XYZ file of C-alpha atoms in Angstrom:
380
model
C -48.507 -14.756 -3.623
C -50.296 -13.062 -0.721
C -46.986 -12.342 1.020
C -45.921 -10.109 -1.878
C -49.039 -7.964 -1.845
C -47.932 -5.630 0.935
C -44.148 -5.880 1.068
C -40.998 -6.028 -1.063
C -39.506 -9.416 -0.381
C -35.885 -10.527 -0.801
C -35.770 -13.517 1.571
C -36.304 -16.467 -0.761
C -33.130 -18.063 0.604
C -34.807 -18.205 4.010
C -38.337 -19.077 2.960
C -40.228 -18.528 -0.260
C -43.773 -17.128 -0.183
C -46.502 -19.684 -0.817
C -48.497 -19.085 -4.031
C -52.259 -18.998 -3.720
C -52.774 -22.126 -5.903
C -50.426 -24.056 -3.597
C -52.311 -22.870 -0.532
C -55.530 -23.951 -2.231
C -54.037 -27.365 -3.051
C -53.135 -27.830 0.617
C -56.635 -26.884 1.718
C -58.226 -29.139 -0.909
C -56.073 -32.057 0.223
C -57.120 -31.524 3.845
C -60.744 -31.420 2.713
C -60.449 -34.644 0.713
C -58.761 -36.515 3.549
C -61.392 -35.439 6.039
C -64.266 -36.248 3.703
C -62.891 -39.720 3.012
C -61.942 -40.159 6.652
C -58.350 -39.659 7.879
C -57.952 -43.387 8.634
C -60.269 -45.355 6.360
C -59.841 -47.788 3.506
C -61.099 -45.124 1.124
C -58.423 -42.565 1.953
C -55.282 -44.616 1.267
C -55.466 -44.485 -2.568
C -55.736 -40.693 -2.419
C -52.772 -40.458 -0.047
C -50.668 -42.811 -2.149
C -51.497 -40.895 -5.329
C -50.418 -37.610 -3.703
C -47.110 -38.916 -2.347
C -46.255 -40.987 -5.414
C -47.033 -38.082 -7.729
C -44.672 -35.759 -5.888
C -41.955 -38.425 -5.687
C -42.112 -38.881 -9.459
C -42.067 -35.123 -10.115
C -39.037 -34.644 -7.891
C -37.333 -37.601 -9.567
C -37.725 -35.731 -12.852
C -36.337 -32.516 -11.373
C -33.362 -34.300 -9.797
C -32.910 -36.841 -12.613
C -32.596 -39.520 -9.936
C -34.667 -42.746 -9.851
C -37.679 -42.354 -7.571
C -36.566 -45.278 -5.414
C -33.475 -43.287 -4.420
C -35.522 -40.396 -2.989
C -36.509 -40.117 0.668
C -39.006 -37.554 1.954
C -37.835 -35.639 5.025
C -38.927 -32.578 6.966
C -36.089 -30.339 5.806
C -32.481 -30.246 4.633
C -30.930 -30.888 8.036
C -32.900 -34.083 8.637
C -32.243 -35.082 5.035
C -28.510 -34.821 5.704
C -28.452 -36.329 9.175
C -30.698 -39.393 8.839
C -28.587 -41.205 6.223
C -25.304 -39.732 7.493
C -25.672 -41.242 10.951
C -26.429 -44.664 9.479
C -23.071 -45.014 7.735
C -20.403 -47.389 9.125
C -17.866 -45.166 10.875
C -14.495 -46.174 12.304
C -12.627 -44.304 15.050
C -9.881 -42.108 13.637
C -11.616 -41.350 10.349
C -11.900 -37.713 9.293
C -14.753 -35.435 8.161
C -13.751 -32.647 5.769
C -16.293 -29.819 6.062
C -16.275 -26.580 4.112
C -16.135 -23.353 6.104
C -19.437 -22.205 4.545
C -21.753 -24.939 5.810
C -24.978 -24.251 7.688
C -24.729 -24.508 11.514
C -27.347 -27.279 11.601
C -25.231 -29.592 9.474
C -21.999 -28.586 11.209
C -23.493 -29.312 14.649
C -24.680 -32.744 13.488
C -21.203 -33.568 12.175
C -19.581 -32.422 15.400
C -21.787 -34.707 17.464
C -21.211 -37.561 15.029
C -17.466 -37.030 15.418
C -17.732 -36.997 19.211
C -19.663 -40.251 19.383
C -17.488 -42.148 16.908
C -14.103 -40.587 17.761
C -13.750 -38.947 14.368
C -11.729 -35.856 13.537
C -12.986 -32.758 11.711
C -10.970 -30.801 9.149
C -11.933 -27.583 7.347
C -12.018 -26.942 3.611
C -11.779 -23.161 3.029
C -14.154 -21.837 0.371
C -15.498 -18.617 1.909
C -12.773 -16.559 0.251
C -13.625 -17.743 -3.275
C -15.227 -14.531 -4.486
C -14.380 -14.611 -8.184
C -16.228 -16.364 -10.984
C -17.724 -19.867 -10.486
C -15.118 -21.147 -12.956
C -12.287 -19.717 -10.863
C -13.899 -21.079 -7.716
C -14.187 -24.545 -9.259
C -10.473 -24.688 -10.005
C -9.561 -23.488 -6.522
C -11.922 -25.943 -4.798
C -10.417 -28.900 -6.610
C -6.874 -27.760 -5.854
C -7.662 -27.242 -2.175
C -9.523 -30.518 -1.975
C -6.532 -32.386 -3.395
C -4.322 -30.810 -0.736
C -6.775 -31.498 2.108
C -7.649 -35.127 1.391
C -5.821 -37.740 3.437
C -6.087 -41.527 3.754
C -8.318 -40.891 6.806
C -10.841 -38.690 4.976
C -14.175 -40.543 4.936
C -16.662 -37.741 4.224
C -16.657 -34.380 2.442
C -19.422 -31.870 3.224
C -19.944 -29.134 0.642
C -23.029 -27.107 -0.251
C -24.035 -26.755 -3.901
C -24.812 -23.044 -3.587
C -23.164 -21.457 -0.546
C -25.879 -19.959 1.642
C -23.715 -17.080 2.856
C -21.504 -15.907 -0.029
C -23.759 -17.114 -2.859
C -20.917 -18.871 -4.689
C -21.619 -22.058 -6.665
C -19.569 -25.182 -5.937
C -18.477 -27.735 -8.615
C -20.272 -30.720 -7.078
C -19.967 -33.125 -10.016
C -16.253 -32.405 -10.379
C -15.721 -32.847 -6.632
C -17.572 -36.184 -6.729
C -15.381 -37.390 -9.584
C -12.278 -36.317 -7.670
C -13.408 -38.218 -4.573
C -14.127 -41.323 -6.633
C -10.490 -41.300 -7.772
C -9.257 -41.052 -4.201
C -8.024 -44.223 -2.519
C -10.653 -44.040 0.214
C -13.480 -42.850 -2.073
C -14.989 -40.587 0.629
C -18.734 -40.037 0.718
C -19.994 -36.656 -0.494
C -22.756 -34.890 1.445
C -24.297 -31.888 -0.304
C -26.521 -29.325 1.377
C -28.784 -28.260 -1.489
C -31.010 -25.922 0.524
C -30.332 -23.035 -1.873
C -30.325 -25.125 -5.038
C -33.644 -26.813 -5.809
C -35.864 -24.285 -7.555
C -32.984 -21.865 -8.120
C -30.352 -23.610 -10.268
C -30.158 -26.817 -12.323
C -29.565 -29.674 -9.889
C -29.607 -32.905 -11.894
C -25.855 -33.303 -12.448
C -25.011 -32.607 -8.803
C -27.836 -34.741 -7.403
C -26.731 -37.710 -9.479
C -23.095 -37.299 -8.387
C -23.499 -36.836 -4.614
C -24.057 -39.582 -2.050
C -26.450 -37.391 -0.048
C -28.140 -34.466 -1.829
C -30.596 -32.891 0.610
C -33.198 -30.354 -0.534
C -36.112 -28.459 0.918
C -39.332 -27.330 -0.693
C -39.914 -24.158 1.295
C -37.171 -21.904 -0.104
C -36.710 -21.407 -3.854
C -39.487 -23.870 -4.712
C -41.936 -21.635 -2.794
C -43.611 -24.662 -1.251
C -44.826 -25.181 2.325
C -42.391 -25.506 5.204
C -42.005 -28.939 6.782
C -41.262 -31.010 3.673
C -37.998 -31.824 1.923
C -36.423 -34.583 -0.133
C -33.040 -36.279 -0.170
C -31.451 -38.023 -3.142
C -29.208 -40.907 -2.103
C -26.579 -42.729 -4.151
C -26.758 -46.452 -4.818
C -23.608 -47.081 -2.784
C -24.953 -45.145 0.194
C -28.144 -47.219 0.122
C -25.975 -50.318 0.167
C -23.906 -49.093 3.135
C -26.167 -46.978 5.368
C -28.768 -48.265 7.817
C -31.736 -46.361 9.275
C -31.112 -44.378 12.431
C -34.519 -42.932 13.289
C -36.910 -45.783 12.636
C -40.671 -46.003 12.234
C -43.336 -47.898 10.374
C -42.559 -46.185 7.074
C -38.997 -47.518 7.261
C -40.273 -51.102 7.148
C -40.877 -53.128 4.012
C -44.037 -54.463 5.722
C -45.331 -51.635 7.894
C -47.617 -53.824 9.988
C -44.849 -56.176 11.122
C -42.266 -54.902 13.591
C -39.967 -57.818 12.725
C -39.989 -56.861 9.039
C -36.844 -55.811 7.284
C -36.302 -52.253 6.096
C -37.116 -50.993 2.647
C -34.306 -51.750 0.223
C -34.643 -48.285 -1.304
C -34.475 -44.755 0.120
C -37.779 -45.149 1.945
C -35.850 -46.816 4.776
C -35.004 -43.257 5.892
C -38.634 -42.176 6.057
C -39.963 -42.537 9.572
C -43.679 -42.226 10.279
C -46.745 -40.055 9.680
C -46.266 -37.016 7.441
C -48.615 -34.145 6.693
C -49.961 -35.233 3.306
C -51.472 -31.843 2.327
C -47.934 -30.441 2.300
C -47.130 -32.877 -0.520
C -50.023 -31.486 -2.544
C -48.834 -27.923 -1.897
C -45.233 -28.578 -2.931
C -46.341 -30.448 -6.037
C -48.444 -27.439 -7.068
C -45.563 -25.021 -6.452
C -43.268 -27.141 -8.634
C -45.865 -27.157 -11.405
C -46.113 -23.366 -11.213
C -42.346 -23.077 -11.594
C -42.388 -25.470 -14.548
C -44.967 -23.253 -16.232
C -42.520 -20.327 -16.039
C -39.946 -22.031 -18.282
C -37.148 -24.552 -18.097
C -34.748 -24.535 -15.158
C -32.179 -22.893 -17.422
C -34.613 -20.162 -18.433
C -35.612 -19.545 -14.825
C -31.973 -19.335 -13.752
C -31.277 -16.857 -16.541
C -34.036 -14.621 -15.193
C -32.832 -15.013 -11.597
C -29.251 -14.171 -12.604
C -30.396 -11.181 -14.633
C -32.113 -9.741 -11.572
C -29.273 -10.660 -9.209
C -26.831 -9.016 -11.587
C -28.976 -5.896 -11.686
C -28.877 -5.711 -7.890
C -25.154 -6.526 -7.723
C -24.267 -3.808 -10.228
C -26.456 -1.330 -8.381
C -24.646 -2.106 -5.145
C -21.315 -1.323 -6.847
C -22.562 2.241 -7.292
C -23.092 2.736 -3.558
C -19.816 3.948 -2.008
C -20.620 2.538 1.423
C -21.430 -0.969 0.154
C -19.069 -3.881 -0.505
C -20.365 -7.047 -2.186
C -18.915 -10.376 -1.061
C -18.566 -11.652 -4.632
C -16.337 -9.732 -7.025
C -18.473 -10.723 -10.014
C -22.254 -10.928 -10.529
C -23.674 -13.884 -8.581
C -24.159 -17.262 -10.282
C -27.695 -17.461 -8.859
C -30.051 -15.346 -6.745
C -28.082 -14.876 -3.504
C -26.576 -11.379 -3.261
C -24.510 -10.834 -0.115
C -22.920 -7.523 0.844
C -21.559 -5.439 3.716
C -22.156 -1.839 4.728
C -19.086 0.173 5.657
C -21.153 2.414 7.905
C -24.519 2.437 9.642
C -25.814 0.946 12.856
C -24.964 -2.680 12.124
C -26.574 -5.415 10.050
C -29.391 -6.110 12.482
C -30.315 -2.462 12.686
C -30.262 -2.191 8.889
C -32.635 -5.145 8.528
C -34.987 -3.571 11.051
C -34.800 -0.167 9.367
C -35.554 -1.608 5.929
C -38.336 -3.750 7.352
C -40.040 -0.656 8.678
C -40.200 0.474 5.045
C -41.640 -2.848 3.894
C -38.308 -4.052 2.449
C -37.216 -7.462 3.727
C -33.665 -8.790 3.553
C -31.718 -10.629 6.263
C -28.430 -10.508 8.130
C -25.954 -13.396 8.427
C -23.360 -14.047 11.108
C -20.687 -16.021 9.251
C -19.379 -14.060 7.535
C -21.097 -10.958 8.934
C -23.089 -9.531 6.054
C -26.497 -8.723 4.635
C -28.199 -10.931 2.061
C -30.886 -10.132 -0.499
C -32.334 -12.788 -2.792
C -33.824 -12.336 -6.244
C -36.271 -14.855 -7.710
C -38.319 -14.938 -10.915
C -41.017 -13.049 -9.010
C -38.673 -10.131 -8.253
C -39.041 -6.980 -10.344
C -36.529 -4.364 -11.464
C -38.630 -1.718 -9.693
C -38.263 -3.585 -6.410
C -34.502 -3.711 -6.860
C -34.429 0.030 -7.486
C -36.469 0.517 -4.323
C -34.006 -1.523 -2.259
C -30.994 0.287 -3.694
C -32.544 3.660 -2.972
C -33.222 2.663 0.630
C -29.678 1.302 1.114
C -28.227 4.559 -0.207
C -29.861 6.343 2.737
C -28.849 3.892 5.490
């Protein structure tokens, strides 16, 4: 990873560095397309092989049939495109956790404005104990918050700010028992490549992922897993030739599968790059083995932070994955701390809600790098 050669990097939750083999795969794909001709009969088999190969690999990762996967640019578009195609009725309610990303929240607010929906909040930001304790609390709070008007629940799999893990499969089962059977939208931006996702992806109605964070793929490419019932109920909102069952006929119907939410021309070399990054992760062990390594490193950082008197971690127990969020009781503010550490070649980030600092550990992180970060924080 060229990005790791001259810096100590803890921002995998924002964007993962691209491995050299993935960069080479992107370049090779560009070269092949140009040699065959970007719009010739000869190029289409190569393009189809690249896209189909990645779709099948992601289907294996998500344990979801390939026909229920739609390629998107990122998590936000993966959430919004199918969400806006659902049949909404004025007076229905959206129940959104208080730890959702602003992009998804803004989309839901505009959806509510246009369709005269109401928005309710599901508090989860204060769940700082173990994932097991959080799971019990989420289900109790969900039971209290659901009403006959609730039509959608929005809940991330791994909270991007506190780092807590949410019980997605249990929440889905709870919603299925509810009279209204609300849809479940899951922001999985911090999940794919970091934690096992198959159970949650199979349970949610919309499970939107990106390739550029924990998968360490190129930015500009994501995937969304859609439930069978959502495919039966949701219609395309942003429409292009890829949405059509017969792309050359504007009067054609839409694809019956998830491809109806794909729009138009995509950058095919990105598919080759993400596929290579996923293969590199597979070579490092099973998803359970990779998570064990990530948690080991996150726990090492979390325990080190407990030894710093001016630091307070958001979670009271070692994180369930690689997101480690904390606050400084003194210093010149989070932004200043990020800048100060960056000047030393140490890269973390600050968050606004809740105000905190966040460092991410991946399988590429080393214990020596964690020691370096802790030593620098002790002097802030």
